[in-house]
Amino acid sequence: MAAAIALSQRGRGLSTPNPNVGCLIVKDGHVVGRGWTQRGGRPHAEAQALDEALDRARGATAYVTLEPCFHLSPRGPRCADRMARAGVRRVVIALRDPDPRTDGQGAAWLRQHGVAVDMGLMAGEAAAAMRGFVLRQTLGRPAVTLKLGLSLDGRIALADGSSRWITGPEARAHAHMERARHDAILVGGGTLRADAPRLDVRLLGLEDRSPRRVLLSHGDAPGGWETIAAPEDIAALPQVDHLLVEGGAQAAAAFLRADLVDRLLLYRAPILIGAGLAGVGDIGLTDLAGAHGRWRLDDERRLGNDRLEVYLRSRNA
Amino acid sequence: MAAAIALSQRGRGLSTPNPNVGCLIVKDGHVVGRGWTQRGGRPHAEAQALDEALDRARGATAYVTLEPCFHLSPRGPRCADRMARAGVRRVVIALRDPDPRTDGQGAAWLRQHGVAVDMGLMAGEAAAAMRGFVLRQTLGRPAVTLKLGLSLDGRIALADGSSRWITGPEARAHAHMERARHDAILVGGGTLRADAPRLDVRLLGLEDRSPRRVLLSHGDAPGGWETIAAPEDIAALPQVDHLLVEGGAQAAAAFLRADLVDRLLLYRAPILIGAGLAGVGDIGLTDLAGAHGRWRLDDERRLGNDRLEVYLRSRNA
């Protein structure tokens, strides 16, 4: 299942309007099919894996990060039915599909056709990999990641605004990879005017993965940009399940104030800046007790001289 | 030698005007004597270890973090001579004594009296443990540690100044342990007026280890405080080899501007504050290139929900 979840990450930022699912088909200890949701949502991961496995799917075990779909769609066959017809003997599912059009019916169909079904293996990890889809289903909005490139003392630029470069090439390459995994990137009006950022993916072979660009502003957007007036409007952004907020301090604060940040990406350089620009503006905090218990460290790694920390919003608080 | 260095840490913040040395005497695979420089500098580590070893020192090997002293002092015997007389067979020394009154003469005396001497084992680690003494000898000033208790976005307090608590009890206990290892703690006038900090060590059994208190100010100091007008004046502070700068942002910036910070202690809480007080004021940085290459990560650890990072100033840049 861990391998299927890793496959699912390949579709992140590409697969909307469908979830980024991963699927692995194993027969006699050999992987005979691999799939992940393709650009635009089709083919589904299961369909791709079955197409690779061909006859070897008969009697095989399939690992899939989300319950195979059962709802009728003009865009393709129902995966639960395809799996049953292909003769798959057992399907191990991480996450039950929260989409009410499937929601257990895919697993029921498989069982009715003599396929053994196990559901719940690594459900949390699978949900994290499909965070955007899950939040879209449960909260009706995309998953939001806030990225900050900081000095040790929490500055994102010198007082004159210069920020090239705080972090090194490894951290910047990682940030571009993160861009490729998001459907859209958002900045505030101040950042657009000050930096005119391209917000594209400048990684060899991934240039076509540059996300859509969204401006948080009450004014008009320049060509090639979409605009929202408030963080809450992300719910209405079509086909955006994963949104990356890249700055500046006011945009970051607006999303934090609205409690619409699910994930923090902190790229930290081993430098001190002193007087300079802060990464986060006023988030409306009035006492320190209210700040605690909201974030938990999910990942950390060294990137050249810099360090990346990933924090997730604790939703059980 | 690692054990001797660990012993040497016990004297940090206590041993001035003498260096905090550690000494271990080993005979037939057993530790027969342990010593570290005591409060006020006497007895020396070697003397304490020899007193514990008694006759077992004959034929033993001594590990000592600093070359045994050879200069005459009214306060006690010369350690190099005491070791030779005790019949120690071999002395392993980490760091040659930079004090010109010894500076190789201790080792020479030992060799002249038939004692095998090895010098240089873990010299860097020993020098780091005696950083204050080494800097006093080489630069004529104490070693300076700057401590910051920060949110993820680099704030040390809310906009109204409240900072209780950003970090949790484990981090605060660690910070008190650091206090105990310094001869003096410094704060700026703003911090004194705003927080009236006690700057004492509130750890069971270490209450008597509270360091002297120093104010960075052009004005008069309250009772129980010493005053310096500028960071450079630390050179004149009597019997201070290890100085801890605890804030606020202006005092931190003054020391950083003067390039008088050797070590950064960053206690980081997993919270976001947004608009609030920054930890470091204007350090006179005019371009980002100048900020790089000055700090390297020396240690990191988790302290409850918080994280400690220790950075050292890179002096070879």
Tab-separated table of N, CA and C in Angstrom, chain B residues 100-198:
chain	number	residue	atom	x	y	z
B	100	PRO	N	50.249	31.883	27.736
B	100	PRO	CA	51.705	31.927	27.501
B	100	PRO	C	52.524	31.477	28.706
B	101	ARG	N	51.922	31.465	29.898
B	101	ARG	CA	52.686	31.033	31.072
B	101	ARG	C	52.883	29.516	31.086
B	102	THR	N	52.083	28.784	30.316
B	102	THR	CA	52.299	27.330	30.192
B	102	THR	C	52.699	27.024	28.756
B	103	ASP	N	51.776	27.049	27.835
B	103	ASP	CA	52.048	26.994	26.390
B	103	ASP	C	53.127	25.980	26.010
B	104	GLY	N	52.941	24.741	26.375
B	104	GLY	CA	53.893	23.700	25.987
B	104	GLY	C	54.858	23.324	27.097
B	105	GLN	N	55.023	24.181	28.079
B	105	GLN	CA	56.001	23.898	29.136
B	105	GLN	C	55.531	22.784	30.064
B	106	GLY	N	54.197	22.669	30.224
B	106	GLY	CA	53.668	21.587	31.053
B	106	GLY	C	53.994	20.239	30.438
B	107	ALA	N	53.761	20.134	29.121
B	107	ALA	CA	54.047	18.879	28.426
B	107	ALA	C	55.545	18.590	28.455
B	108	ALA	N	56.345	19.631	28.256
B	108	ALA	CA	57.806	19.447	28.252
B	108	ALA	C	58.288	18.925	29.607
B	109	TRP	N	57.763	19.510	30.667
B	109	TRP	CA	58.149	19.084	32.016
B	109	TRP	C	57.815	17.604	32.250
B	110	LEU	N	56.627	17.224	31.816
B	110	LEU	CA	56.211	15.827	31.957
B	110	LEU	C	57.179	14.906	31.217
B	111	ARG	N	57.497	15.260	29.981
B	111	ARG	CA	58.379	14.416	29.168
B	111	ARG	C	59.768	14.326	29.804
B	112	GLN	N	60.246	15.455	30.311
B	112	GLN	CA	61.559	15.445	30.963
B	112	GLN	C	61.588	14.502	32.149
B	113	HIS	N	60.433	14.259	32.733
B	113	HIS	CA	60.384	13.381	33.904
B	113	HIS	C	59.867	11.992	33.544
B	114	GLY	N	60.023	11.647	32.257
B	114	GLY	CA	59.761	10.273	31.850
B	114	GLY	C	58.309	9.924	31.638
B	115	VAL	N	57.444	10.935	31.559
B	115	VAL	CA	56.026	10.674	31.326
B	115	VAL	C	55.752	10.769	29.824
B	116	ALA	N	55.105	9.762	29.259
B	116	ALA	CA	54.710	9.835	27.845
B	116	ALA	C	53.584	10.850	27.696
B	117	VAL	N	53.684	11.690	26.683
B	117	VAL	CA	52.678	12.734	26.476
B	117	VAL	C	52.162	12.673	25.045
B	118	ASP	N	50.828	12.616	24.892
B	118	ASP	CA	50.191	12.759	23.582
B	118	ASP	C	49.319	14.000	23.638
B	119	MET	N	49.462	14.844	22.628
B	119	MET	CA	48.696	16.087	22.656
B	119	MET	C	47.888	16.216	21.368
B	120	GLY	N	46.630	16.687	21.475
B	120	GLY	CA	45.823	16.980	20.285
B	120	GLY	C	44.583	16.120	20.117
B	121	LEU	N	44.417	15.103	20.989
B	121	LEU	CA	43.249	14.224	20.852
B	121	LEU	C	41.970	14.988	21.190
B	122	MET	N	41.046	15.081	20.234
B	122	MET	CA	39.770	15.787	20.424
B	122	MET	C	39.993	17.243	20.851
B	123	ALA	N	41.018	17.841	20.260
B	123	ALA	CA	41.338	19.228	20.640
B	123	ALA	C	40.186	20.177	20.315
B	124	GLY	N	39.521	19.945	19.176
B	124	GLY	CA	38.420	20.823	18.793
B	124	GLY	C	37.266	20.742	19.771
B	125	GLU	N	36.928	19.511	20.170
B	125	GLU	CA	35.832	19.327	21.117
B	125	GLU	C	36.180	19.939	22.477
B	126	ALA	N	37.421	19.760	22.890
B	126	ALA	CA	37.832	20.334	24.176
B	126	ALA	C	37.795	21.853	24.121
B	127	ALA	N	38.259	22.416	23.003
B	127	ALA	CA	38.243	23.876	22.862
B	127	ALA	C	36.809	24.392	22.898
B	128	ALA	N	35.872	23.641	22.269
B	128	ALA	CA	34.473	24.069	22.287
B	128	ALA	C	33.930	24.063	23.709
B	129	ALA	N	34.322	23.072	24.506
B	129	ALA	CA	33.834	22.997	25.882
B	129	ALA	C	34.432	24.106	26.754
B	130	MET	N	35.617	24.596	26.346
B	130	MET	CA	36.272	25.705	27.074
B	130	MET	C	36.267	26.962	26.217
B	131	ARG	N	35.208	27.124	25.425
B	131	ARG	CA	35.174	28.204	24.433
B	131	ARG	C	35.493	29.564	25.054
B	132	GLY	N	34.938	29.783	26.232
B	132	GLY	CA	35.143	31.081	26.870
B	132	GLY	C	36.599	31.334	27.206
B	133	PHE	N	37.235	30.326	27.766
B	133	PHE	CA	38.659	30.457	28.118
B	133	PHE	C	39.500	30.674	26.862
B	134	VAL	N	39.207	29.892	25.818
B	134	VAL	CA	39.992	29.999	24.581
B	134	VAL	C	39.835	31.382	23.953
B	135	LEU	N	38.595	31.876	23.919
B	135	LEU	CA	38.391	33.201	23.330
B	135	LEU	C	39.026	34.281	24.196
B	136	ARG	N	38.978	34.084	25.500
B	136	ARG	CA	39.633	35.044	26.401
B	136	ARG	C	41.123	35.102	26.092
B	137	GLN	N	41.724	33.930	25.820
B	137	GLN	CA	43.160	33.879	25.535
B	137	GLN	C	43.475	34.432	24.145
B	138	THR	N	42.587	34.131	23.151
B	138	THR	CA	42.929	34.491	21.774
B	138	THR	C	42.388	35.855	21.369
B	139	LEU	N	41.175	36.195	21.832
B	139	LEU	CA	40.566	37.465	21.425
B	139	LEU	C	40.402	38.424	22.596
B	140	GLY	N	40.736	37.981	23.780
B	140	GLY	CA	40.645	38.876	24.940
B	140	GLY	C	39.235	39.199	25.358
B	141	ARG	N	38.297	38.311	25.080
B	141	ARG	CA	36.902	38.569	25.466
B	141	ARG	C	36.206	37.244	25.762
B	142	PRO	N	35.072	37.282	26.470
B	142	PRO	CA	34.343	36.046	26.753
B	142	PRO	C	33.644	35.500	25.507
B	143	ALA	N	33.256	34.231	25.567
B	143	ALA	CA	32.393	33.646	24.541
B	143	ALA	C	30.969	34.112	24.788
B	144	VAL	N	30.261	34.454	23.703
B	144	VAL	CA	28.920	35.004	23.821
B	144	VAL	C	27.917	34.062	23.160
B	145	THR	N	26.907	33.693	23.937
B	145	THR	CA	25.782	32.910	23.414
B	145	THR	C	24.565	33.807	23.380
B	146	LEU	N	23.881	33.823	22.249
B	146	LEU	CA	22.622	34.566	22.134
B	146	LEU	C	21.474	33.572	22.168
B	147	LYS	N	20.585	33.759	23.104
B	147	LYS	CA	19.427	32.874	23.247
B	147	LYS	C	18.173	33.560	22.720
B	148	LEU	N	17.395	32.841	21.900
B	148	LEU	CA	16.123	33.364	21.421
B	148	LEU	C	15.051	32.292	21.606
B	149	GLY	N	13.923	32.674	22.141
B	149	GLY	CA	12.761	31.791	22.236
B	149	GLY	C	11.738	32.271	21.227
B	150	LEU	N	11.549	31.498	20.153
B	150	LEU	CA	10.851	31.998	18.971
B	150	LEU	C	9.634	31.158	18.606
B	151	SER	N	8.681	31.803	17.979
B	151	SER	CA	7.642	31.071	17.257
B	151	SER	C	8.202	30.659	15.901
B	152	LEU	N	7.453	29.828	15.170
B	152	LEU	CA	7.924	29.382	13.852
B	152	LEU	C	8.159	30.571	12.927
B	153	ASP	N	7.396	31.630	13.105
B	153	ASP	CA	7.560	32.799	12.253
B	153	ASP	C	8.462	33.853	12.904
B	154	GLY	N	9.277	33.427	13.860
B	154	GLY	CA	10.355	34.292	14.338
B	154	GLY	C	9.958	35.386	15.306
B	155	ARG	N	8.844	35.198	15.998
B	155	ARG	CA	8.412	36.213	16.969
B	155	ARG	C	8.801	35.796	18.380
B	156	ILE	N	9.148	36.782	19.219
B	156	ILE	CA	9.478	36.489	20.609
B	156	ILE	C	8.378	36.936	21.571
B	157	ALA	N	7.359	37.585	21.026
B	157	ALA	CA	6.259	38.052	21.866
B	157	ALA	C	5.126	38.521	20.962
B	158	LEU	N	3.931	38.639	21.535
B	158	LEU	CA	2.834	39.288	20.826
B	158	LEU	C	3.146	40.777	20.693
B	159	ALA	N	2.324	41.478	19.937
B	159	ALA	CA	2.550	42.916	19.748
B	159	ALA	C	2.479	43.660	21.083
B	160	ASP	N	1.702	43.159	22.034
B	160	ASP	CA	1.589	43.833	23.334
B	160	ASP	C	2.728	43.446	24.278
B	161	GLY	N	3.672	42.653	23.794
B	161	GLY	CA	4.829	42.298	24.602
B	161	GLY	C	4.703	40.992	25.360
B	162	SER	N	3.518	40.402	25.389
B	162	SER	CA	3.367	39.174	26.191
B	162	SER	C	4.105	38.028	25.530
B	163	SER	N	4.868	37.307	26.360
B	163	SER	CA	5.691	36.210	25.842
B	163	SER	C	5.604	34.998	26.747
B	164	ARG	N	4.644	34.963	27.660
B	164	ARG	CA	4.469	33.814	28.550
B	164	ARG	C	3.231	33.062	28.167
B	165	TRP	N	3.401	31.818	27.678
B	165	TRP	CA	4.689	31.259	27.304
B	165	TRP	C	4.681	30.925	25.841
B	166	ILE	N	5.830	31.154	25.212
B	166	ILE	CA	5.990	30.689	23.833
B	166	ILE	C	6.472	29.246	23.868
B	167	THR	N	7.540	29.001	24.615
B	167	THR	CA	8.068	27.640	24.700
B	167	THR	C	7.512	26.937	25.937
B	168	GLY	N	7.632	25.627	25.956
B	168	GLY	CA	7.077	24.821	27.028
B	168	GLY	C	8.061	24.599	28.164
B	169	PRO	N	7.641	23.857	29.197
B	169	PRO	CA	8.469	23.675	30.396
B	169	PRO	C	9.807	22.994	30.120
B	170	GLU	N	9.853	22.041	29.183
B	170	GLU	CA	11.122	21.359	28.911
B	170	GLU	C	12.138	22.349	28.333
B	171	ALA	N	11.703	23.183	27.412
B	171	ALA	CA	12.613	24.160	26.815
B	171	ALA	C	13.054	25.184	27.853
B	172	ARG	N	12.150	25.582	28.717
B	172	ARG	CA	12.513	26.579	29.726
B	172	ARG	C	13.499	25.986	30.725
B	173	ALA	N	13.316	24.712	31.080
B	173	ALA	CA	14.272	24.062	31.984
B	173	ALA	C	15.647	23.986	31.331
B	174	HIS	N	15.667	23.683	30.036
B	174	HIS	CA	16.944	23.625	29.330
B	174	HIS	C	17.609	24.997	29.332
B	175	ALA	N	16.822	26.029	29.133
B	175	ALA	CA	17.372	27.385	29.120
B	175	ALA	C	17.944	27.749	30.494
B	176	HIS	N	17.309	27.265	31.567
B	176	HIS	CA	17.847	27.520	32.906
B	176	HIS	C	19.160	26.777	33.109
B	177	MET	N	19.257	25.549	32.566
B	177	MET	CA	20.519	24.812	32.624
B	177	MET	C	21.618	25.594	31.893
B	178	GLU	N	21.273	26.180	30.762
B	178	GLU	CA	22.254	26.999	30.037
B	178	GLU	C	22.681	28.205	30.891
B	179	ARG	N	21.730	28.804	31.588
B	179	ARG	CA	22.090	29.914	32.480
B	179	ARG	C	23.154	29.479	33.476
B	180	ALA	N	22.948	28.271	34.040
B	180	ALA	CA	23.869	27.799	35.077
B	180	ALA	C	25.271	27.614	34.521
B	181	ARG	N	25.396	27.437	33.216
B	181	ARG	CA	26.696	27.219	32.603
B	181	ARG	C	27.343	28.499	32.114
B	182	HIS	N	26.768	29.624	32.449
B	182	HIS	CA	27.350	30.912	32.058
B	182	HIS	C	27.714	31.708	33.309
B	183	ASP	N	28.763	32.507	33.160
B	183	ASP	CA	29.193	33.334	34.292
B	183	ASP	C	28.274	34.519	34.490
B	184	ALA	N	27.713	35.014	33.386
B	184	ALA	CA	26.877	36.203	33.480
B	184	ALA	C	25.822	36.173	32.384
B	185	ILE	N	24.700	36.831	32.662
B	185	ILE	CA	23.608	36.988	31.694
B	185	ILE	C	23.416	38.463	31.432
B	186	LEU	N	23.202	38.814	30.171
B	186	LEU	CA	23.013	40.217	29.808
B	186	LEU	C	21.645	40.419	29.168
B	187	VAL	N	21.000	41.522	29.531
B	187	VAL	CA	19.799	41.962	28.814
B	187	VAL	C	19.941	43.452	28.529
B	188	GLY	N	19.083	43.947	27.633
B	188	GLY	CA	19.065	45.366	27.317
B	188	GLY	C	18.130	46.123	28.245
B	189	GLY	N	18.213	47.436	28.168
B	189	GLY	CA	17.406	48.278	29.049
B	189	GLY	C	15.913	48.087	28.822
B	190	GLY	N	15.517	47.915	27.568
B	190	GLY	CA	14.092	47.741	27.278
B	190	GLY	C	13.538	46.493	27.936
B	191	THR	N	14.301	45.431	27.868
B	191	THR	CA	13.851	44.169	28.472
B	191	THR	C	13.770	44.297	29.987
B	192	LEU	N	14.764	44.979	30.562
B	192	LEU	CA	14.745	45.158	32.021
B	192	LEU	C	13.491	45.919	32.442
B	193	ARG	N	13.199	46.998	31.711
B	193	ARG	CA	12.032	47.802	32.073
B	193	ARG	C	10.734	47.043	31.821
B	194	ALA	N	10.670	46.307	30.704
B	194	ALA	CA	9.403	45.666	30.335
B	194	ALA	C	9.137	44.411	31.154
B	195	ASP	N	10.179	43.609	31.364
B	195	ASP	CA	9.957	42.288	31.964
B	195	ASP	C	10.486	42.158	33.380
B	196	ALA	N	11.386	43.069	33.824
B	196	ALA	CA	12.046	42.932	35.120
B	196	ALA	C	12.473	41.495	35.362
B	197	PRO	N	13.265	40.932	34.459
B	197	PRO	CA	13.577	39.492	34.565
B	197	PRO	C	14.467	39.201	35.760
B	198	ARG	N	14.245	38.033	36.367
B	198	ARG	CA	15.076	37.634	37.501
B	198	ARG	C	16.368	37.003	37.019
